[in-house]
PDB file of C-alpha atoms in Angstrom:
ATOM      1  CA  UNK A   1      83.424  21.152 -28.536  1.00  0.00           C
ATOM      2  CA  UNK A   2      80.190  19.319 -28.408  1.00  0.00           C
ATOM      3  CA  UNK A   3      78.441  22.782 -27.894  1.00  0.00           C
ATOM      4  CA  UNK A   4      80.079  23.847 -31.036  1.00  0.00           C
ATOM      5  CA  UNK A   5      78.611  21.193 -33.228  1.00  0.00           C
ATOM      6  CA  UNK A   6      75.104  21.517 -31.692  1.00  0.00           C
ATOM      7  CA  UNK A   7      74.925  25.520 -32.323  1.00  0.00           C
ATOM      8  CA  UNK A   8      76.245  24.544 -35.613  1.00  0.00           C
ATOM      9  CA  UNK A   9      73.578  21.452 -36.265  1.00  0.00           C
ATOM     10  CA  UNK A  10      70.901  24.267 -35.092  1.00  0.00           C
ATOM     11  CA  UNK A  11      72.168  26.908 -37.568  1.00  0.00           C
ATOM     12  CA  UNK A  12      71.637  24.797 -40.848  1.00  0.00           C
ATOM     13  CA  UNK A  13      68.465  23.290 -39.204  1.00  0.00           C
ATOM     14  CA  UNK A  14      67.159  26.458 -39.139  1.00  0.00           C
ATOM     15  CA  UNK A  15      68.415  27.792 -42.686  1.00  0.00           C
ATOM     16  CA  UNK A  16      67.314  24.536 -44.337  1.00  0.00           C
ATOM     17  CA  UNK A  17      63.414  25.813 -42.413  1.00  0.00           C
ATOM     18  CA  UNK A  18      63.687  29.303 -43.955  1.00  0.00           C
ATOM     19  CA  UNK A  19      64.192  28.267 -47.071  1.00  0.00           C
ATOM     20  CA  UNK A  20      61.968  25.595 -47.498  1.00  0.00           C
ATOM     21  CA  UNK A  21      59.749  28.590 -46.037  1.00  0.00           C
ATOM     22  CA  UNK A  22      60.752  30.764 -49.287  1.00  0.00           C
ATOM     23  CA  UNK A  23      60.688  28.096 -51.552  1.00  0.00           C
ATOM     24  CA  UNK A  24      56.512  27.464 -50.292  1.00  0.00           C
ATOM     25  CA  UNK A  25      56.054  31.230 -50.531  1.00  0.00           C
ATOM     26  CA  UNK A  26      57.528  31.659 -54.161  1.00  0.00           C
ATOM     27  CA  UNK A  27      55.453  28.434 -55.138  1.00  0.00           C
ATOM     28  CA  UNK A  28      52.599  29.552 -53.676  1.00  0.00           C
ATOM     29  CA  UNK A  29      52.441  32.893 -55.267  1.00  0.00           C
ATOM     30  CA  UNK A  30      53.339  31.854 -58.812  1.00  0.00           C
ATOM     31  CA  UNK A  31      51.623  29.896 -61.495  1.00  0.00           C
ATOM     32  CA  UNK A  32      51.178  26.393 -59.675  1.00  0.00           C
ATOM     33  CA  UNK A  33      49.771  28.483 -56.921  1.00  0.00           C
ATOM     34  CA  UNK A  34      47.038  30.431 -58.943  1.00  0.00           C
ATOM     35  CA  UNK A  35      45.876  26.704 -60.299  1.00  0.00           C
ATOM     36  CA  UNK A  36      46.378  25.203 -56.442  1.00  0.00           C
ATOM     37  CA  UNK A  37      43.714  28.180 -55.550  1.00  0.00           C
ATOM     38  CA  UNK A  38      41.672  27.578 -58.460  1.00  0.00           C
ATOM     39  CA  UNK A  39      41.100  24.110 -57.692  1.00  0.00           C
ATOM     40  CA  UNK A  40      40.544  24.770 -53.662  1.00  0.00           C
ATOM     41  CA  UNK A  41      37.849  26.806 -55.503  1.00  0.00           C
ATOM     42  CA  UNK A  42      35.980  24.643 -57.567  1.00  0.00           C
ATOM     43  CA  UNK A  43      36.051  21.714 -55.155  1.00  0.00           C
ATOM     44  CA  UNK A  44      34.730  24.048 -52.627  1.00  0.00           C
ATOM     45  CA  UNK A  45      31.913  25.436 -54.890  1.00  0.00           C
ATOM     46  CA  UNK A  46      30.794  21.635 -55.456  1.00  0.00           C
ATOM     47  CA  UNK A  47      31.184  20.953 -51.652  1.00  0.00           C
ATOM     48  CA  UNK A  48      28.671  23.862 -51.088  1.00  0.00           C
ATOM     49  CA  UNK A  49      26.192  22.575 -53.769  1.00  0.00           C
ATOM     50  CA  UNK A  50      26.212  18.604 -52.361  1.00  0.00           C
ATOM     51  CA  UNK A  51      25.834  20.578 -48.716  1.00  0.00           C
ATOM     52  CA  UNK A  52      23.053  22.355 -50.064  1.00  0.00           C
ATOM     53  CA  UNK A  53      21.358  19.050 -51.580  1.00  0.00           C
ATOM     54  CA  UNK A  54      21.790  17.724 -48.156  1.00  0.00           C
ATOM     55  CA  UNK A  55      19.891  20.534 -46.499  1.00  0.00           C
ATOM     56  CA  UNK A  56      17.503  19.962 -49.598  1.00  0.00           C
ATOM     57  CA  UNK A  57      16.838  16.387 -48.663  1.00  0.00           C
ATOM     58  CA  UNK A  58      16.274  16.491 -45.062  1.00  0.00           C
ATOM     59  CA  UNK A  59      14.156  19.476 -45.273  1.00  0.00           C
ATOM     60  CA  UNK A  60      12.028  20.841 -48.157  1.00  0.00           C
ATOM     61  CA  UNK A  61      12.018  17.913 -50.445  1.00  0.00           C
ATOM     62  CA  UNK A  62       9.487  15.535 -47.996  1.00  0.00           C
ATOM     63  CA  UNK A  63       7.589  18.712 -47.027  1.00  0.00           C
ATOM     64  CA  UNK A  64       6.949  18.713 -51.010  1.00  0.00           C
ATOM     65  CA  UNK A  65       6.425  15.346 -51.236  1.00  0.00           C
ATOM     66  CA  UNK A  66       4.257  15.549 -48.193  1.00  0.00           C
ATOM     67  CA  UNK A  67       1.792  18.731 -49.694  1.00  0.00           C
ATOM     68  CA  UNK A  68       2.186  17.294 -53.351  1.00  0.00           C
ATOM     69  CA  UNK A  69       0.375  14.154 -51.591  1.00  0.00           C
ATOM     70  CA  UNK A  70      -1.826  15.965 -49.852  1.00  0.00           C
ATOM     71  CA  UNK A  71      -3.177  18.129 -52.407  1.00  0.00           C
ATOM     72  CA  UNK A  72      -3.772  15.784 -54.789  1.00  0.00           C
ATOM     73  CA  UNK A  73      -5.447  13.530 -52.307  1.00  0.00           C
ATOM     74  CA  UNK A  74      -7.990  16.639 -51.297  1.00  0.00           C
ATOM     75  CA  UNK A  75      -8.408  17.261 -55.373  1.00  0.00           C
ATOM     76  CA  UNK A  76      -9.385  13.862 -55.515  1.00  0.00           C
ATOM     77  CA  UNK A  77     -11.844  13.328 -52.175  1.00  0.00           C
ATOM     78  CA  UNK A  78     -13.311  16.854 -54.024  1.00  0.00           C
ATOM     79  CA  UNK A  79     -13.352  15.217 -57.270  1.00  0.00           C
ATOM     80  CA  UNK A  80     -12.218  17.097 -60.393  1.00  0.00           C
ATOM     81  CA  UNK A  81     -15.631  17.813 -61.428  1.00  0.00           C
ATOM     82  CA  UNK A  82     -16.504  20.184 -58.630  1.00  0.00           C
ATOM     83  CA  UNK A  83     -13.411  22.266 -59.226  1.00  0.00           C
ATOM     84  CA  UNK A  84     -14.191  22.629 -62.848  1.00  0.00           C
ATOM     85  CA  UNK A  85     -17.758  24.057 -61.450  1.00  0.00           C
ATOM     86  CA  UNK A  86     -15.922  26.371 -59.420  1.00  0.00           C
ATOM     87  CA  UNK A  87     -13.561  27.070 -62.085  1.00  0.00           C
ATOM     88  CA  UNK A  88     -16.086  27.874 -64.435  1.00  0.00           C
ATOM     89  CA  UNK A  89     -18.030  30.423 -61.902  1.00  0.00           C
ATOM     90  CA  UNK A  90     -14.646  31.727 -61.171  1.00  0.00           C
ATOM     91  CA  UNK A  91     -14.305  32.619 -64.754  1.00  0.00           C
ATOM     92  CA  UNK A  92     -17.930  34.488 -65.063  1.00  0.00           C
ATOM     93  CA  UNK A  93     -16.868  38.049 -63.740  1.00  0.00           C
ATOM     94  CA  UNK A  94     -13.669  40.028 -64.308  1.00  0.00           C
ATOM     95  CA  UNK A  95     -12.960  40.685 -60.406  1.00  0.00           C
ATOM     96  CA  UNK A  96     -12.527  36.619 -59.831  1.00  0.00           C
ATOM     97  CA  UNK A  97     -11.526  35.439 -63.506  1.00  0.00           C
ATOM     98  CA  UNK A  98      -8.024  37.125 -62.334  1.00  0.00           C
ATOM     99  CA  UNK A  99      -7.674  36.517 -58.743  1.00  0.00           C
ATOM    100  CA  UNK A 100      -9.710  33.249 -57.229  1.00  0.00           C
ATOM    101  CA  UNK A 101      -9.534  31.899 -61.024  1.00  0.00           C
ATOM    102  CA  UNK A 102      -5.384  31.479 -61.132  1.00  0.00           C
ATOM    103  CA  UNK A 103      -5.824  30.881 -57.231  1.00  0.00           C
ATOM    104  CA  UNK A 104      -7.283  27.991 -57.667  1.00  0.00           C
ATOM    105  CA  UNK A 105      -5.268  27.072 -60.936  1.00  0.00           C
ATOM    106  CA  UNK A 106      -1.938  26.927 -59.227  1.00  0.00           C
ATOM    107  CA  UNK A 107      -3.260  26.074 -55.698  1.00  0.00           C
ATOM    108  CA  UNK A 108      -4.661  22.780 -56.780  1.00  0.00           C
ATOM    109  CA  UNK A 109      -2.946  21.644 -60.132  1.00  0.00           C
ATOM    110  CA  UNK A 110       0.527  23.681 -59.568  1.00  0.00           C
ATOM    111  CA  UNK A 111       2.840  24.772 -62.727  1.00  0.00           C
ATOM    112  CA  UNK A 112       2.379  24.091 -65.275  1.00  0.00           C
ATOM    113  CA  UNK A 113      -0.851  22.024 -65.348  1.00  0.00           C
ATOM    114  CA  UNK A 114      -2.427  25.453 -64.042  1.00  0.00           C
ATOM    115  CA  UNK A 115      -2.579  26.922 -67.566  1.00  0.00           C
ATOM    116  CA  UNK A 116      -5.281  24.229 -68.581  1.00  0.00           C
ATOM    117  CA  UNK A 117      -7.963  25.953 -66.214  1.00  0.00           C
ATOM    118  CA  UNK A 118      -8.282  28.745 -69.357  1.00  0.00           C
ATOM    119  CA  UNK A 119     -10.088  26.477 -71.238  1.00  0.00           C
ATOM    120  CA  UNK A 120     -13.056  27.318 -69.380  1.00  0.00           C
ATOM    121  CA  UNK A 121     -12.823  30.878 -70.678  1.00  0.00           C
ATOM    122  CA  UNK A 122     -13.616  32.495 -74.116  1.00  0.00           C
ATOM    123  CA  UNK A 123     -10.660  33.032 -76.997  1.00  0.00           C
ATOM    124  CA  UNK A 124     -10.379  36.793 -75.756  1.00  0.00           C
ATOM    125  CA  UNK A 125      -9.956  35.999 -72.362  1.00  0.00           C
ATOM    126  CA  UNK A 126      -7.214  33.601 -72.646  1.00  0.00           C
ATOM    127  CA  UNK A 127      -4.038  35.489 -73.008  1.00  0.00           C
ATOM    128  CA  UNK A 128      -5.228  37.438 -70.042  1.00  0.00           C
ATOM    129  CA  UNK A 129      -5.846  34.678 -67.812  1.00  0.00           C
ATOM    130  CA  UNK A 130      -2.319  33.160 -68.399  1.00  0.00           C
ATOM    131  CA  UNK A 131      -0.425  36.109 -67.805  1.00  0.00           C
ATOM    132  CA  UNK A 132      -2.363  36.386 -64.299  1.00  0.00           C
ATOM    133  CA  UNK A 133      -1.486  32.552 -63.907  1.00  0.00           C
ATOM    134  CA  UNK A 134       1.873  32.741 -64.375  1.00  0.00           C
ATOM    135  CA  UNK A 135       2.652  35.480 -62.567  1.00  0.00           C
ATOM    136  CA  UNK A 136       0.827  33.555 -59.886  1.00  0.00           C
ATOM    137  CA  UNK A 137       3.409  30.748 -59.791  1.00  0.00           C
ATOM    138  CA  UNK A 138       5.596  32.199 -57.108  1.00  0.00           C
ATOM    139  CA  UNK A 139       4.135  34.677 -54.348  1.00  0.00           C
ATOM    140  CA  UNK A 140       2.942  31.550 -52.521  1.00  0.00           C
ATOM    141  CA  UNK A 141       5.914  29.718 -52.438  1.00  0.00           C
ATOM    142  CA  UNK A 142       6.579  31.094 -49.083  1.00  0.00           C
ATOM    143  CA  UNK A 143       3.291  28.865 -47.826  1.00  0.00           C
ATOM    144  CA  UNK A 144       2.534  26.684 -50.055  1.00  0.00           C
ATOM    145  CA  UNK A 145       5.997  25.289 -51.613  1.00  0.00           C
ATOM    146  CA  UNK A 146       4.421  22.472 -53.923  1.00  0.00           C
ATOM    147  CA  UNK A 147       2.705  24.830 -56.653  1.00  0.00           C
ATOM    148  CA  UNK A 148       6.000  25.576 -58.322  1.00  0.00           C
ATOM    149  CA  UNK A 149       8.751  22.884 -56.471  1.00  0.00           C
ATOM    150  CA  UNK A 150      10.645  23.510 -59.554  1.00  0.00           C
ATOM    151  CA  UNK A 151      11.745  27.150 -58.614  1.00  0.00           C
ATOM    152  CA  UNK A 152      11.759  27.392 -55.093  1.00  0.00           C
ATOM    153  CA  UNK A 153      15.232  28.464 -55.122  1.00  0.00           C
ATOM    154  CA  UNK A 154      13.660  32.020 -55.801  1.00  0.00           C
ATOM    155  CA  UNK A 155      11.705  32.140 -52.285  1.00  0.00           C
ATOM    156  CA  UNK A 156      14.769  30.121 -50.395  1.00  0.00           C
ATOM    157  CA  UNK A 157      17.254  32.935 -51.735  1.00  0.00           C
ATOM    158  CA  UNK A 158      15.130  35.400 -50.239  1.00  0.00           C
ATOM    159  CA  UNK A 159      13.895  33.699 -47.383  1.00  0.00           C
ATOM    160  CA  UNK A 160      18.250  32.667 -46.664  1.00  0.00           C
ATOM    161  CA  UNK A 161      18.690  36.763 -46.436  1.00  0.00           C
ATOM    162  CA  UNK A 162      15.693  37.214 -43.891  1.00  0.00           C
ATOM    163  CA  UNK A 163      16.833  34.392 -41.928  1.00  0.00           C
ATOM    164  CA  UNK A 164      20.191  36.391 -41.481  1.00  0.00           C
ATOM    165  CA  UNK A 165      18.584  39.550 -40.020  1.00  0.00           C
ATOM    166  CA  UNK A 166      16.841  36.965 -37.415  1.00  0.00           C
ATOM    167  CA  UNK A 167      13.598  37.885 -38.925  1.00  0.00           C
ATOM    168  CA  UNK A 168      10.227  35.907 -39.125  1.00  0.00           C
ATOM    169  CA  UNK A 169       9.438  34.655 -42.436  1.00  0.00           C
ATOM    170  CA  UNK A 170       5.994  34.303 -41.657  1.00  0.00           C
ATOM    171  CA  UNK A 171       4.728  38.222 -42.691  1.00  0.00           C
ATOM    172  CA  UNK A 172       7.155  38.338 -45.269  1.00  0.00           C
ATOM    173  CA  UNK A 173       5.332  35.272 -46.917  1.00  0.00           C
ATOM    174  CA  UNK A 174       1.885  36.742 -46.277  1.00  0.00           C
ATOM    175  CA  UNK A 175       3.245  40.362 -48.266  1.00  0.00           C
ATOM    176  CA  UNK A 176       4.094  38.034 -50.914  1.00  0.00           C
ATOM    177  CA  UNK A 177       0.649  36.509 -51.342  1.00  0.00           C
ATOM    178  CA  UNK A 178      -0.870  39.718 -51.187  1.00  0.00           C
ATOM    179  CA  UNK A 179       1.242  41.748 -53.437  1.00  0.00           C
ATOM    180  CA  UNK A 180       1.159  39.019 -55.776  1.00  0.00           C
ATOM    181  CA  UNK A 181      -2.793  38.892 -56.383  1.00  0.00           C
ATOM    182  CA  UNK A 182      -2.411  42.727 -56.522  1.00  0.00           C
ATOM    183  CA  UNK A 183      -0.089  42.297 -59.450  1.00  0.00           C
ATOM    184  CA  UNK A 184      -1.963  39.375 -61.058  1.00  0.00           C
ATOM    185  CA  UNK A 185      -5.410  41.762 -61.153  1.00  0.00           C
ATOM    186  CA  UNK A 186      -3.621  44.710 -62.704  1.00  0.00           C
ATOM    187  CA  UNK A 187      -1.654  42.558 -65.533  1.00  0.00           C
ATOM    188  CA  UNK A 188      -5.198  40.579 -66.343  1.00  0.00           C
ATOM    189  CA  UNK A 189      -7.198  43.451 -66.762  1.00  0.00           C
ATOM    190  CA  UNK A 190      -4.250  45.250 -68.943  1.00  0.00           C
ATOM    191  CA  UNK A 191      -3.735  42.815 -70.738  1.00  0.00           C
ATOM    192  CA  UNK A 192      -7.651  41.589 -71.782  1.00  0.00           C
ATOM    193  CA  UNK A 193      -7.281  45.512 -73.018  1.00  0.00           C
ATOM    194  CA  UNK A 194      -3.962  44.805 -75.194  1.00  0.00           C
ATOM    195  CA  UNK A 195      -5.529  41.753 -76.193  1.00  0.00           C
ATOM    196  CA  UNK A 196      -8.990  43.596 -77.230  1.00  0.00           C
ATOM    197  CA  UNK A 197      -7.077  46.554 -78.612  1.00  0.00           C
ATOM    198  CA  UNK A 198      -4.623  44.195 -80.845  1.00  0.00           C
ATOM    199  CA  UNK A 199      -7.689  41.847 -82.168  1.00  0.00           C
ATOM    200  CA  UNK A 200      -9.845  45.227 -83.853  1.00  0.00           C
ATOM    201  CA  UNK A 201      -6.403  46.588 -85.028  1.00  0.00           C
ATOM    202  CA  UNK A 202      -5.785  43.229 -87.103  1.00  0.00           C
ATOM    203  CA  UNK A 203      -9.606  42.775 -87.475  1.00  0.00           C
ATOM    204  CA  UNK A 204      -9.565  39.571 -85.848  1.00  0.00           C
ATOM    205  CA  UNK A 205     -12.191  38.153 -84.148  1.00  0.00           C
ATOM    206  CA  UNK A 206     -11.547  35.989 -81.050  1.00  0.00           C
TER     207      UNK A 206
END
């Protein structure tokens, strides 16, 4: 008899299971279950940001802190007034006025203090020298992360996918540089040429 009662205590034990089982199931797959998974969602999207910060904090932001420092300290122990000289030979010639000219611009005041070195060039060469500039302000992230701390995020995002095919960042950082002073060159010199060509269409005078 006691058998009887046990099989029988086992029997609704184990339909009471199945459908607290179905009950989970339907819940899970219904309304309160799209907003359950919505909200596992957007917690973990902020749990991946405050990881991120983390990562942030105990690894590029001293290294910027660190070069920022630096940097400053060598523009200082230079003294502004010899990179102004150099800045204004830089600006003599076409070849350096769009290559060593925003080279020196970002290297030493960053973005977007950079943009000030065009006062050392004439009206017509102005427009010219910022769109070399600014296009300068993120090949050489990949080495030198304090000219433009601001948008790093567009070297790391690159930099996470290399880092994935277990490859060195170092030449990919180098192509950067180089491509980018490429690019700089050409949009100077086409655009001194829009800027020329624009200035005798409206008769001005710059």
């Amino acid at each position: 008899m006691q058998g009887v009662f046990d099989r029988l205590a086992d029997s609704v034990f184990v339909a009471l299971l199945q459908e607290e089982e179905q009950a989970t199931a339907a819940q899970s797959t219904g309304v309160l279950g799209a907003l359950e998974r919505a909200g596992e969602w957007f917690i973990g999207l902020f749990q991946a940001g405050g990881e991120t910060f983390v990562g942030f904090v105990t690894g590029i932001i001293p290294t910027l802190v660190v070069l920022l420092t630096f940097f400053y300290f060598i523009v200082n122990l230079v003294g502004p007034d010899r990179v102004h000289r150099v800045a204004h030979f830089a600006a003599g010639n076409i070849l350096t006025r769009y290559t060593l000219l925003p080279i020196l611009a970002v290297f030493f005041l960053t973005n977007p203090m950079a943009y000030t070195f065009g006062t050392f060039l004439d009206e017509k060469y102005k427009p010219a020298f910022y769109d070399s500039a600014v296009s300068f302000v993120h090949p050489p992230l990949g080495l030198f992360p304090h000219v433009n701390p601001g948008e790093l995020f567009v070297w790391l995002g690159v930099a996470q996918g290399i880092q994935r095919l277990d490859l060195p960042l170092g030449p990919l950082a180098v192509r950067y540089i180089i491509a980018g002073l490429i690019v700089i060159f050409i949009r100077g010199i086409v655009t001194q040429f829009i800027t020329a060509f624009l200035a005798r269409r409206q008769g001005v005078e710059l």
